[in-house]
XYZ file of C-alpha atoms in Angstrom:
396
model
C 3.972 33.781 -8.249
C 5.766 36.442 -6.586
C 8.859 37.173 -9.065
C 8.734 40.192 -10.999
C 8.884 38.185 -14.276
C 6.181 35.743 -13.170
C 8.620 33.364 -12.157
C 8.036 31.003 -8.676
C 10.244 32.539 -5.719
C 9.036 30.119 -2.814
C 7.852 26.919 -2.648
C 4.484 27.424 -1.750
C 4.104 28.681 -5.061
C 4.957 25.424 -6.888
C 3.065 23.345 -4.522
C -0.724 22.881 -4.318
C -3.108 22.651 -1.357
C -4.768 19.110 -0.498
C -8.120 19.392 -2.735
C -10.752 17.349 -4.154
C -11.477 17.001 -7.980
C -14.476 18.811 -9.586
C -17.567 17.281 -10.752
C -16.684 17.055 -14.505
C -12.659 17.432 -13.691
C -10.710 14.448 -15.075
C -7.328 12.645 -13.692
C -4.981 15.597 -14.445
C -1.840 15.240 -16.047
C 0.318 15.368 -13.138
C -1.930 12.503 -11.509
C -0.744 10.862 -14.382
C 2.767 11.493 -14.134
C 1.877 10.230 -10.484
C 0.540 6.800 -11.800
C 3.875 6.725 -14.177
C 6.081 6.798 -11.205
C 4.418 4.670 -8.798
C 2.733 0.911 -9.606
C 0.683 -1.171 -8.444
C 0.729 -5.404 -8.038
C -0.561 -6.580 -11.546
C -3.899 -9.110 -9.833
C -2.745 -11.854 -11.547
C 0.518 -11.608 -9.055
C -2.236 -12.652 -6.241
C -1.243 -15.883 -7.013
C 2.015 -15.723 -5.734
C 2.517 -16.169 -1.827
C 5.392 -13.858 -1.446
C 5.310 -10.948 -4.158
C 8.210 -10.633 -6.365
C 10.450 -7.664 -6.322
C 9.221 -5.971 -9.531
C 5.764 -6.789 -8.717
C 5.202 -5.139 -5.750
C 3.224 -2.141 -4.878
C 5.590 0.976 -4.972
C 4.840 4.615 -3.527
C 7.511 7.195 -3.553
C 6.428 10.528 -2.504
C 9.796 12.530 -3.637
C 12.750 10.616 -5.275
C 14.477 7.735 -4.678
C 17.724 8.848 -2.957
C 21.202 7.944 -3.639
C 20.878 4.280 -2.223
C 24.610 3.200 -2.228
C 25.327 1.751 1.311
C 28.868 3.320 1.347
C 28.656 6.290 4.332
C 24.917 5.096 5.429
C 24.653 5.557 8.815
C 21.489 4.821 10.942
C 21.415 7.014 14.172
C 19.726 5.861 17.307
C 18.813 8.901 19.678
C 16.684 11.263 21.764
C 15.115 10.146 24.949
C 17.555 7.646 25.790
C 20.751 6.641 27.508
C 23.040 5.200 25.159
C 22.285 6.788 21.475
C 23.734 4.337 18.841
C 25.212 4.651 15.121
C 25.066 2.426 13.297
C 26.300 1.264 9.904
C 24.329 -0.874 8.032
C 26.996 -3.734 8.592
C 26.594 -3.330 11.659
C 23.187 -3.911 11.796
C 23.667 -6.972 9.869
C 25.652 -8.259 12.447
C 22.895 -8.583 15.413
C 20.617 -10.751 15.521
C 17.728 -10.944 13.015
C 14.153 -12.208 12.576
C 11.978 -12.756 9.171
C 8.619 -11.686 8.927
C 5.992 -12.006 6.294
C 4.382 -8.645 5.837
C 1.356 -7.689 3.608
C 1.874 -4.182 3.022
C -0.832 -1.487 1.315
C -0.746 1.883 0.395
C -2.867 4.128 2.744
C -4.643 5.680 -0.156
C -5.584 2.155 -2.015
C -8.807 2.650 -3.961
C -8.830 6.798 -4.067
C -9.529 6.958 -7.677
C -12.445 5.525 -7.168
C -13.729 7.987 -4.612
C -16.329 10.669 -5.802
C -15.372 13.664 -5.576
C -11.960 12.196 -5.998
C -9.289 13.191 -3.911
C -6.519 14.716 -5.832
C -3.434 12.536 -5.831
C -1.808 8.946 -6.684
C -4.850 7.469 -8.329
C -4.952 4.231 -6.960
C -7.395 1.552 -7.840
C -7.086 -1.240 -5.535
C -4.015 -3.088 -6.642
C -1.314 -1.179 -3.924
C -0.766 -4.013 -1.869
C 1.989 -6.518 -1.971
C 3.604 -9.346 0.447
C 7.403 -9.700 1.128
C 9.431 -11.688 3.492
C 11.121 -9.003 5.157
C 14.912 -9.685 7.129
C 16.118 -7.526 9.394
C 17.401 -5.933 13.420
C 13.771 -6.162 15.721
C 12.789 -3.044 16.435
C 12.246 -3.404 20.188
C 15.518 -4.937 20.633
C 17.253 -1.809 18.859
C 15.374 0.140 21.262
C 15.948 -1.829 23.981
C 20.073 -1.612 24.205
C 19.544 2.311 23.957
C 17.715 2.289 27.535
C 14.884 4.214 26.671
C 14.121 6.907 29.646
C 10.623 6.284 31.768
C 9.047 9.729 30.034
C 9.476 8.684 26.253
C 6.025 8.655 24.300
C 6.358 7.904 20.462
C 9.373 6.568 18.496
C 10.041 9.095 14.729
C 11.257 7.556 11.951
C 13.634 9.572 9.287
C 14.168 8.810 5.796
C 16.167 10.304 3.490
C 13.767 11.369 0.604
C 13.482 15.034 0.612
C 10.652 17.116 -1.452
C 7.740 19.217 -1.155
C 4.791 18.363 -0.088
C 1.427 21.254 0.359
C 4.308 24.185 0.594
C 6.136 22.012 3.180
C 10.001 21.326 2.220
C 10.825 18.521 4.705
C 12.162 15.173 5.115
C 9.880 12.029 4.960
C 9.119 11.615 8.381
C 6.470 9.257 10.627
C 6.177 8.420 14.329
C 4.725 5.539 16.098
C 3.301 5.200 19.635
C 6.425 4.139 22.028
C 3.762 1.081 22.816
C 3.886 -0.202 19.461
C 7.845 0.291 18.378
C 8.914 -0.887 21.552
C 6.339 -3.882 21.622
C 8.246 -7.704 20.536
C 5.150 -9.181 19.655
C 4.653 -5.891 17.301
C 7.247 -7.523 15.055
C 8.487 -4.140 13.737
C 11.807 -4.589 11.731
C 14.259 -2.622 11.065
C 15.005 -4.342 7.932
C 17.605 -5.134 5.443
C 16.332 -7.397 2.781
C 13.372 -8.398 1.060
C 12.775 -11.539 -0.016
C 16.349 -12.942 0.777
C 17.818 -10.038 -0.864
C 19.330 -6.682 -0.411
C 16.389 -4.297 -0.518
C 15.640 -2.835 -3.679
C 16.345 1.105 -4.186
C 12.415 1.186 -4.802
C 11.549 -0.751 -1.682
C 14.347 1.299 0.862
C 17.792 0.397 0.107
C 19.562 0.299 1.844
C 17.458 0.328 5.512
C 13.868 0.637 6.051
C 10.925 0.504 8.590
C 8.661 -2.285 8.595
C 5.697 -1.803 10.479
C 3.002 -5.382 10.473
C -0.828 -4.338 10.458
C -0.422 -1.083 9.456
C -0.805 0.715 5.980
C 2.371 1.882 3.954
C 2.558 5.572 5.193
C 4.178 3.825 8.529
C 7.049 2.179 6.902
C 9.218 4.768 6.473
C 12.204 3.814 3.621
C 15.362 4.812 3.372
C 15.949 4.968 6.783
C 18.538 6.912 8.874
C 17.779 8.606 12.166
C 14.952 6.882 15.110
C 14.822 9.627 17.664
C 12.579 8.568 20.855
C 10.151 11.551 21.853
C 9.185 12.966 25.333
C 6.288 14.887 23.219
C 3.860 13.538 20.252
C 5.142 13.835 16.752
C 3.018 16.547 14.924
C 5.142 17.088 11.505
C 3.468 17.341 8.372
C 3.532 13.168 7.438
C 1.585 12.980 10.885
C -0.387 15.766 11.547
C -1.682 17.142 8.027
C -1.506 13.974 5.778
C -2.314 10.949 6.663
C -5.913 12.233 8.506
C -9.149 10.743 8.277
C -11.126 14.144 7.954
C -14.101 15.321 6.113
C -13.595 18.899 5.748
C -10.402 20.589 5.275
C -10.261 22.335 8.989
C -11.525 19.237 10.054
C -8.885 17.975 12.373
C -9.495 14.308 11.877
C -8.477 10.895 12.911
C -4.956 9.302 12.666
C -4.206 6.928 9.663
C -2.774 3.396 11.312
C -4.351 -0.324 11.156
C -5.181 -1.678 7.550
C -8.858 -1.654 7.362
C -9.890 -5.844 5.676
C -9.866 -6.316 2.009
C -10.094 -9.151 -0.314
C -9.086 -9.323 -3.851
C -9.621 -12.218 -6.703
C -7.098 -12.951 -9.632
C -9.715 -11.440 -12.320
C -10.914 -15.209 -13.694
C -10.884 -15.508 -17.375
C -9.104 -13.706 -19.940
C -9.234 -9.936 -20.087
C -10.223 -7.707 -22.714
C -7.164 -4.830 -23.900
C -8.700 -1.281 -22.840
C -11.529 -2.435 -20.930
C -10.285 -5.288 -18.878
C -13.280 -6.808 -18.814
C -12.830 -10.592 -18.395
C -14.083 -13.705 -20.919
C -15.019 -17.074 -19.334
C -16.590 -20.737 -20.660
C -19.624 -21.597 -19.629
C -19.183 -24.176 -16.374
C -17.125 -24.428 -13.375
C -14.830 -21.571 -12.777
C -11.946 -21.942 -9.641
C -11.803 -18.364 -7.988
C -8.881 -17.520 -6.445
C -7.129 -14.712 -4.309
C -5.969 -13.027 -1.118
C -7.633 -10.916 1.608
C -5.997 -9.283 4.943
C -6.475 -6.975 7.375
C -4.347 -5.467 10.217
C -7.344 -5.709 12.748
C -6.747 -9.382 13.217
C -7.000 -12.607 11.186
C -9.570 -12.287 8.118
C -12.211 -14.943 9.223
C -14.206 -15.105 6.662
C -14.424 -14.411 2.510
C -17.816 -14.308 0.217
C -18.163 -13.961 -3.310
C -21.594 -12.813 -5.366
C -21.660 -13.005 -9.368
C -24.526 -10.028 -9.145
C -22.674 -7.562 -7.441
C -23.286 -8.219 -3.824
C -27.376 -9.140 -4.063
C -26.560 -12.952 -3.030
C -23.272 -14.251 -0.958
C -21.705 -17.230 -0.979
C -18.878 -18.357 1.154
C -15.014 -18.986 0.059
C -12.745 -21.721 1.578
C -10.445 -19.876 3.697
C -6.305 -21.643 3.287
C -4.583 -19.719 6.413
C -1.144 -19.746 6.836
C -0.383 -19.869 10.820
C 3.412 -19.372 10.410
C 2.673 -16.176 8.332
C 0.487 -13.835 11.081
C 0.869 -10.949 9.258
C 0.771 -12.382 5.694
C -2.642 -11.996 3.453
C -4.707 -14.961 3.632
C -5.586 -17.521 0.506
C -8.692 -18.264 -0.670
C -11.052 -19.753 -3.468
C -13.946 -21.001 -4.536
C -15.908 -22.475 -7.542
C -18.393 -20.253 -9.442
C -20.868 -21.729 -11.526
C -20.424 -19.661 -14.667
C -23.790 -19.085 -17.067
C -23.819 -17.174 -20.450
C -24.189 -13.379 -19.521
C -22.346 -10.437 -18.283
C -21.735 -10.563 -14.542
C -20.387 -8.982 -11.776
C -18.283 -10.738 -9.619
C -17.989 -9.360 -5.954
C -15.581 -10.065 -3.175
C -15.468 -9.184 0.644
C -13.475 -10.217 3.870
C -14.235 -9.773 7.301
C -12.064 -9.636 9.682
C -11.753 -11.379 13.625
C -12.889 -7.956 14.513
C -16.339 -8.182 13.375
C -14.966 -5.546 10.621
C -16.605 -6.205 6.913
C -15.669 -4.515 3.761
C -18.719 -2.485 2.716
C -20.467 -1.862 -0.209
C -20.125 1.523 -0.576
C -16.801 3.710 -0.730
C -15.943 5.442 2.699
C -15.313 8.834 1.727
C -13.109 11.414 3.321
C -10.509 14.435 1.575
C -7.538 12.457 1.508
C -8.982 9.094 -0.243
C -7.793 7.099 3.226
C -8.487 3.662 3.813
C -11.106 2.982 0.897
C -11.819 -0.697 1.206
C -14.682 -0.450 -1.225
C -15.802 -4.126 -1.942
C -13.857 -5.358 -5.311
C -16.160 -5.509 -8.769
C -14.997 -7.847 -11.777
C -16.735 -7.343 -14.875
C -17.104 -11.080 -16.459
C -18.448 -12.052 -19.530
C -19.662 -15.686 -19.766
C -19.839 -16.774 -23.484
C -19.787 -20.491 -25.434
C -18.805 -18.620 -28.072
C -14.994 -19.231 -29.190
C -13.424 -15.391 -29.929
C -12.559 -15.481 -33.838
C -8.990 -15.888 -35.537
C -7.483 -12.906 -35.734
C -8.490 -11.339 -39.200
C -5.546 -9.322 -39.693
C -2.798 -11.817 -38.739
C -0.732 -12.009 -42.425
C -2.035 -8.322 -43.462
C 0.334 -5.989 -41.827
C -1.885 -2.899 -43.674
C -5.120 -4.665 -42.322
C -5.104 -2.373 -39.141
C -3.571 0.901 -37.770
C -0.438 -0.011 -35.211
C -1.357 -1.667 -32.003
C -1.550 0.453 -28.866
C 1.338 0.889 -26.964
């Protein structure tokens, strides 16, 4: 505070350096007000192939700007020969391609990180799978006539905040290899699911980037200027690292590392989420993905990883960048148990056992744990049901 009267006078006084929770520090009140704003895919949504709207993961790091299409222009520009604006009208107008994307949040599974990385406190449910439409990005670069000494491609959006003292624009680049790459698939896309994008999801134009984690899909899209020079803004440079030290330098944040989740079996107790099952067969279901290639294989263990045993594997060939199905039939015994999931990917990459820590809670595909609890015993009638002063008000 450098006001007179206490008050802030610049914005590195209302905004906080990256840092890593204390040993006895809880999830703070502003994480919380994080968690409020953002959402993740209820698991239960697994079952769906394409993820509804409402369902999908959501991370906005400022606000949602004014989305209304009216005056939206998308500029084209920098190293190139014939810069282009367009409206988005316009863009609807050339031709299009669908894709099936499974998109997740770069910092998926933080919160469970120790120390814990101070920020969205994901679990592991910021993932989701849309059919995006929209104008290929290679083919948008490709009528500008992109000059022989461009290097990266950066993406502005129009969500404007704070971020570690820095006022700035969302902002990401990508290598000129991959944006200008067809069989990249990047979109430039207009609608999700057969509809106009959501304001949530980047009404009314947004990047779309297959194989990579959410930081690269920059929403709310209006300028793509081609570089002669690397991209080193705050979005590229400063978040988004792999590092474990804070003047660490670090490794870039790009390719979704493999990860397989189950639709928790069962039904789920309130606060703990725990999960209740019969005694007997038990069909286990869910998805698993990974931008390193086709997931080629997914196990399951009921005592937290000690014993494996292999899933049937439903692949989707028309969907390349889609999350794969799987399932498989558990044997269920009375007892509490811990069911366990991992993928592997064509890469020979496996999801391990224990968290992969670094500052910024990256890429944390910590193997998924589902508390069950195998009884025959029926749960009891509700004892209050007819008493209304039998019990204090239900939560919520």
């Amino acid at each position: 505070m450098d006001g007179r009267d206490g008050s802030a006078s610049g914005v590195g006084d209302i905004s906080a350096p990256g840092r890593v929770a204390g040993p006895d520090e809880g999830v703070s009140a502003q994480e919380l007000a994080l968690a409020a704003r953002n959402h993740g895919l209820p698991l239960e949504a697994l079952r769906y192939d394409v993820t509804p709207p409402g369902l999908h993961y959501v991370l906005v790091h400022y606000d949602i700007p004014d989305t209304t299409p009216d005056g939206w222009r998308l500029t084209v520009g920098g190293r190139v020969r014939r810069p282009l604006v367009l409206d988005p009208a316009a863009l609807r107008a050339l031709p299009s391609a669908t894709h099936r994307v499974t998109l997740e949040c770069a910092g998926n599974g933080r919160a469970r990180l120790t120390p814990r990385p101070v920020s969205q406190p994901w679990l592991a449910e910021a993932v989701g799978t849309a059919d995006w439409t929209g104008v290929p990005l290679a083919a948008l670069l490709a009528e500008t006539g992109i000059t022989e000494d461009a290097v990266e491609v950066v993406f502005t959006g129009a969500d404007h905040g704070v971020e570690r003292g820095v006022e700035q624009d969302y902002r990401r680049s990508l290598p000129l290899a991959t944006a200008a790459d067809p069989a990249r698939d990047v979109l430039v896309a207009y609608a999700m699911n057969g509809a106009p994008l959501p304001p949530q999801h980047g009404s009314p134009l947004r990047l779309v980037v297959p194989g990579w984690y959410g930081m690269a899909h920059v929403k709310w899209l209006t300028d793509i200027t081609v570089t002669d020079t690397p991209y080193t803004g705050f979005q590229q440079s400063v978040a988004y690292r792999l590092r474990q030290a804070a003047d660490d330098p670090g490794e870039p944040v790009t390719l979704i590392a493999p990860r397989a989740l189950m639709v928790p079996p069962g039904f789920p107790d309130f606060m703990s989420r725990t999960r209740v099952v019969r005694p007997g067969p038990v069909t286990l279901v869910g998805r698993a993905w990974s931008g390193h290639g086709p997931v080629t294989r997914v196990e399951v263990s009921e005592d937290g990883g000690a014993v494996w045993t292999g899933a049937e594997l439903l692949p989707d060939p028309a969907h390349p960048w889609a999350w794969t199905a799987w399932r498989a039939t558990w044997t269920a015994t009375p007892g509490l148990r811990h069911l366990t999931v991992r993928a592997t990917d064509a890469a020979g990459h496996v999801q391990p056992l224990v968290a992969p820590w670094n500052r910024g809670g990256f890429a944390n595909n910590l193997v998924q744990r589902v508390e069950v609890l195998c009884t025959a015993e029926p749960t009891a009638a509700d004892p209050y049901a007819g008493d209304p002063h039998a019990a204090e008000p239900p939560p919520g």
